[in-house]
Coordinates of C-alpha atoms in Angstrom, one line a residue:
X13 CA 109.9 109.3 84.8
X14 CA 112.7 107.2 85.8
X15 CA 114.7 104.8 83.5
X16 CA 112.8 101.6 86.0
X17 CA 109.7 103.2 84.9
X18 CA 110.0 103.5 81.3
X19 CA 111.5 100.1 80.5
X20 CA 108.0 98.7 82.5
X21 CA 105.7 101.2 80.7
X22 CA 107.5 100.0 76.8
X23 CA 107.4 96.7 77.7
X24 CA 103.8 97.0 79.0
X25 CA 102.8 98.7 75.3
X26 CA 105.0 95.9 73.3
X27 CA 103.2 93.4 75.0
X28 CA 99.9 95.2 74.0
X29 CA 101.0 95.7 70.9
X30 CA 101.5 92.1 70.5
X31 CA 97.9 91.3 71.7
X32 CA 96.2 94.1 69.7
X33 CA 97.6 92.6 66.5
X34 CA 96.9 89.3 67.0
X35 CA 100.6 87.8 67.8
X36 CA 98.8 86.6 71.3
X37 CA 95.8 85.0 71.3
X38 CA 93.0 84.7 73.8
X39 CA 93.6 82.3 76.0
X40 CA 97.2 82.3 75.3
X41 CA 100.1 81.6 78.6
X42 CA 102.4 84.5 78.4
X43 CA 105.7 82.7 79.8
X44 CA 108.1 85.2 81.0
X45 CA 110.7 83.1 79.6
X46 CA 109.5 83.6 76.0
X47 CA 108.5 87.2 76.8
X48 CA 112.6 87.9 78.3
X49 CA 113.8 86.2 75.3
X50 CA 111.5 88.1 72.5
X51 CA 111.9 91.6 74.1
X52 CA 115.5 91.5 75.9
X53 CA 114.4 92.6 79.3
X54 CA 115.0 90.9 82.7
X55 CA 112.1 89.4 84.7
X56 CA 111.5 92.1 87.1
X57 CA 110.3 95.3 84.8
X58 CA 108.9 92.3 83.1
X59 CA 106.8 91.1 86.2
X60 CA 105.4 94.9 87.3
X61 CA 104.4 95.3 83.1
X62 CA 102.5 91.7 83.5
X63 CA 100.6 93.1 86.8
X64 CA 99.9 96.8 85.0
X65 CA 98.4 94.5 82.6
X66 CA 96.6 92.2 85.0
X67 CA 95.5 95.8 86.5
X68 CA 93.9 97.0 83.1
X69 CA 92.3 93.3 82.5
X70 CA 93.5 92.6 79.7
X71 CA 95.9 89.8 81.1
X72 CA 94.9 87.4 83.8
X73 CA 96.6 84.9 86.3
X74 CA 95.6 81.0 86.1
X75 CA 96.5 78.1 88.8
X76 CA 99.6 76.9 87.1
X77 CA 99.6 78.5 84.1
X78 CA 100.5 82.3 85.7
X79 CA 99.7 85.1 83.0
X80 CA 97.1 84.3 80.1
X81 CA 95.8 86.6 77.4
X82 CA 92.7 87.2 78.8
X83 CA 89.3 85.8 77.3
X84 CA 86.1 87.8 77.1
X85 CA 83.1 86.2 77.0
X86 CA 79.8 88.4 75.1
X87 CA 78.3 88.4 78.8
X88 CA 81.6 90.1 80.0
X89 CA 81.2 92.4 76.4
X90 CA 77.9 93.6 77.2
X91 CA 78.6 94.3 80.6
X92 CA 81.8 96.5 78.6
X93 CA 79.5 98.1 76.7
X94 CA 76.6 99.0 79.6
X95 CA 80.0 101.0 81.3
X96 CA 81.3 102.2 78.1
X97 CA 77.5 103.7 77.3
X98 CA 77.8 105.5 80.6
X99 CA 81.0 107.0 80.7
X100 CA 80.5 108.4 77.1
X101 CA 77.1 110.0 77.6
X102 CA 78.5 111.7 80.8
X103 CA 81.3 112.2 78.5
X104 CA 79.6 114.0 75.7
X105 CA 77.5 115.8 77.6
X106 CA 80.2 117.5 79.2
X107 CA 81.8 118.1 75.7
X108 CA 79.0 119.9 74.5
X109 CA 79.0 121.8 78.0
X110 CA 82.3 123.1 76.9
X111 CA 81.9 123.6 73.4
X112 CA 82.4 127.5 73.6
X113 CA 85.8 127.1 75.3
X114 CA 88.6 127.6 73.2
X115 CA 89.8 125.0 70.6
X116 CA 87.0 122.5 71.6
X117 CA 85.0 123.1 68.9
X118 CA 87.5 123.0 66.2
X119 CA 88.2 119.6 67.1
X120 CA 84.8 118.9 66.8
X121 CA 84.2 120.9 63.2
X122 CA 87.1 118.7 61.9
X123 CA 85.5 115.4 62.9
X124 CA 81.8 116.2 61.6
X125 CA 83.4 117.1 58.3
X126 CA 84.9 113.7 58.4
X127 CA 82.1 111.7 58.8
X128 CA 79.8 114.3 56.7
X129 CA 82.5 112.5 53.7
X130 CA 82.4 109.0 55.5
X131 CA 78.8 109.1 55.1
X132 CA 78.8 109.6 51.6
X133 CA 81.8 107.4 50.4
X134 CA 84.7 109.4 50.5
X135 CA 86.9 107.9 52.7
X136 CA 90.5 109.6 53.1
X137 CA 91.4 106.9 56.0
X138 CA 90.1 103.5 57.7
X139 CA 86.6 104.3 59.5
X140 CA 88.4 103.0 62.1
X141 CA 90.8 105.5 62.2
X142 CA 88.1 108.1 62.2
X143 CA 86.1 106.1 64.9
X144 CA 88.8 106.1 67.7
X145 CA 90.0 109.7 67.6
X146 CA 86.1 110.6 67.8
X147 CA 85.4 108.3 70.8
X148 CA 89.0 109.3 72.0
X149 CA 88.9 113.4 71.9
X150 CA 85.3 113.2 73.4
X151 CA 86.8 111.5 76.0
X152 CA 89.6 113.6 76.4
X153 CA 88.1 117.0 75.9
X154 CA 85.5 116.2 78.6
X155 CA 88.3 117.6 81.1
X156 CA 87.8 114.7 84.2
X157 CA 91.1 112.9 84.6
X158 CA 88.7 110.4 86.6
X159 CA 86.7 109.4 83.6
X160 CA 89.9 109.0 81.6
X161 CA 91.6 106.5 84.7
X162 CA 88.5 104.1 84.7
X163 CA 88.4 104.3 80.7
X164 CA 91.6 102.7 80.7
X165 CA 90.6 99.6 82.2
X166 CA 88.4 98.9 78.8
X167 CA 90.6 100.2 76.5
X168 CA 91.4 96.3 75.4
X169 CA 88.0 95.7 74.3
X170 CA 87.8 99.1 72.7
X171 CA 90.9 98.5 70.5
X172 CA 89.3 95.1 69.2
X173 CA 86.3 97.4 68.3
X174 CA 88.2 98.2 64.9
X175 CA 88.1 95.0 64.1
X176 CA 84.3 95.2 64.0
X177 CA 84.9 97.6 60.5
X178 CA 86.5 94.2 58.7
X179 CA 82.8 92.0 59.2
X180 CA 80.1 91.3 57.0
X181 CA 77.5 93.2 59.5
X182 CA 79.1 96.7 59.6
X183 CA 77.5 99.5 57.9
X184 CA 80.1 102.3 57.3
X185 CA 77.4 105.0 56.6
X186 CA 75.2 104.6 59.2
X187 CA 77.8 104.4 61.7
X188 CA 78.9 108.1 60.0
X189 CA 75.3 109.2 60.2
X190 CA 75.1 108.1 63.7
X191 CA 78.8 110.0 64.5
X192 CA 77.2 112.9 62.8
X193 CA 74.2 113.2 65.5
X194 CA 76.8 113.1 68.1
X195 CA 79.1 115.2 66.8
X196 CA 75.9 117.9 65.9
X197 CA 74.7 117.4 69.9
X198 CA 78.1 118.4 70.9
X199 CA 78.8 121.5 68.4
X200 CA 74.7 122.7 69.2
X201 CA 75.9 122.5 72.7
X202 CA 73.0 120.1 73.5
X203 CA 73.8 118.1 76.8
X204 CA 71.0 116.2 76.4
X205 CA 71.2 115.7 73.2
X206 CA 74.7 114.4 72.5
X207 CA 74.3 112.3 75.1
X208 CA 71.2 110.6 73.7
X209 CA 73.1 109.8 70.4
X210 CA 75.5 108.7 71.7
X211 CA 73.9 106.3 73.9
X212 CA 72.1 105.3 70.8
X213 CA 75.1 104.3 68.5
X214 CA 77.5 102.3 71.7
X215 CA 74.0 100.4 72.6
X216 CA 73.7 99.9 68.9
X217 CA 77.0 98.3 68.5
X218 CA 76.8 96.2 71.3
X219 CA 73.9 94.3 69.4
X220 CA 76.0 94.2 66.7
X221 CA 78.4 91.8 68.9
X222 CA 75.8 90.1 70.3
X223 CA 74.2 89.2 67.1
X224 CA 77.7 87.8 65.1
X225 CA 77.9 84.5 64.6
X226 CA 80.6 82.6 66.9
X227 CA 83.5 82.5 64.2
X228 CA 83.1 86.7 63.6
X229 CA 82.7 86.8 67.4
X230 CA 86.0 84.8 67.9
X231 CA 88.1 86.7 64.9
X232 CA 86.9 90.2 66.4
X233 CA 87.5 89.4 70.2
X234 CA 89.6 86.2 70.5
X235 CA 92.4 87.4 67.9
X236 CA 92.3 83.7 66.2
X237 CA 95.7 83.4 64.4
X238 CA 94.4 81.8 61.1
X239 CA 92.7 85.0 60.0
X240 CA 94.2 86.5 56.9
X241 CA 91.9 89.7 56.1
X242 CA 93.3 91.9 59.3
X243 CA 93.8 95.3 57.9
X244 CA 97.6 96.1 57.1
X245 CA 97.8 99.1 58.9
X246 CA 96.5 97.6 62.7
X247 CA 98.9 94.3 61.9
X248 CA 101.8 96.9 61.4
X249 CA 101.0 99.3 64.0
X250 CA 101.4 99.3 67.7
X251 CA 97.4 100.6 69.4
X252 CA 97.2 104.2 70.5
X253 CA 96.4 103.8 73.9
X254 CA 94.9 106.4 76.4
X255 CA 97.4 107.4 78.8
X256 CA 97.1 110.1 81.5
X257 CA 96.1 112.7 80.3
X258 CA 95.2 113.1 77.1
X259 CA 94.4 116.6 76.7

């Protein structure tokens, strides 16, 4: 990768970064003349990380406003979601597929252990910790570098999801139970079956967005700046994001 490239591609997570946490808000103008000033780069990389970002959806152009955090509305989640369900069942399926091929199904043992102790209170990290690198390593060990290219282009919505974990309507163990039923599809090698679950649990969540009340809505999706219970770890931390490969 050439130096060009990798200024573009730091800039591109920095600015990410910023949004995931909460520094941006929906809604918000990203003026290049802020963005030169706060990260020390020259407006060109600084242009081609705004239109990678444009290219993902996570930042739009406006008549006379250029660049704006973008805004989703719960139509725009659900539609999210109805993709998200379908690339993870093809996903999971294909995971369970492979389960026999070697070091798959370690990584699976390891995460059903997990939420076998999530499930009954012992919790050695966030859930949301736990939830990502499940949804993440079924994704990745599905072996279709196509699957992971369109994947990327919801991976802003996917981040907020963590958010979800800080809300009055999340239920920690159920979510494990329902990570369990995936995570026993895909060690049983049942296609069918880990596919079903986890169908079940993404369609499950996205009733849980559509049913929050507009100000957990907004704090979950719209990063509102006066919100003081973020977890310290995400405000600290730049997102993992799914890059290439991820094998």
């Amino acid at each position: 990768m050439s130096n060009g490239a990798t200024t573009v591609e730091r800039i591109r997570l920095e600015i990410e970064a910023a949004i995931q946490n909460g520094e941006f808000v929906a809604g918000e103008r990203l003026t290049e003349t802020a963005l030169t000033h706060k990260l020390k780069v020259s407006r060109g990389p600084l242009r081609e990380a705004l239109l990678l970002l444009e290219n993902d959806g996570i930042v739009e152009r406006q008549n006379n406003k250029g660049a704006v955090v973008r805004k989703l509305s719960r139509q725009q989640l659900s539609e999210f979601f109805q993709m998200r369900e379908m690339f993870e069942r093809f996903a999971a399926a294909s995971c369970a597929k492979r389960i026999n091929e070697a070091g798959v199904r370690d990584s699976f043992v390891a995460l059903y252990q997990e939420a076998e102790h999530l499930q009954n209170g012992q919790q050695a990290r966030p859930f949301s910790e736990h939830d990502e690198e499940l949804h993440t390593t079924i994704l990745s060990l599905a072996n279709n570098d196509t699957l992971v290219r369109y994947w990327r282009r919801l991976r802003m919505p996917l981040m907020r999801l963590r958010f979800i974990t800080n809300t009055t309507v999340f239920d920690v163990a159920r979510s494990a139970t329902e990570h369990m039923n995936i995570l026993g599809g895909i060690l049983d090698g049942d296609e069918r079956g880990a596919a079903d679950a986890i169908g079940a649990h993404v369609g499950r969540i996205n009733g849980i967005v559509q049913r929050m009340d507009q100000g957990e809505f907004e704090r979950v999706f719209w990063f509102a700046k006066d919100i003081t219970d973020l977890p310290q770890s995400i405000e600290k931390a730049a997102p993992q994001m799914l890059q290439g490969k991820l094998h």
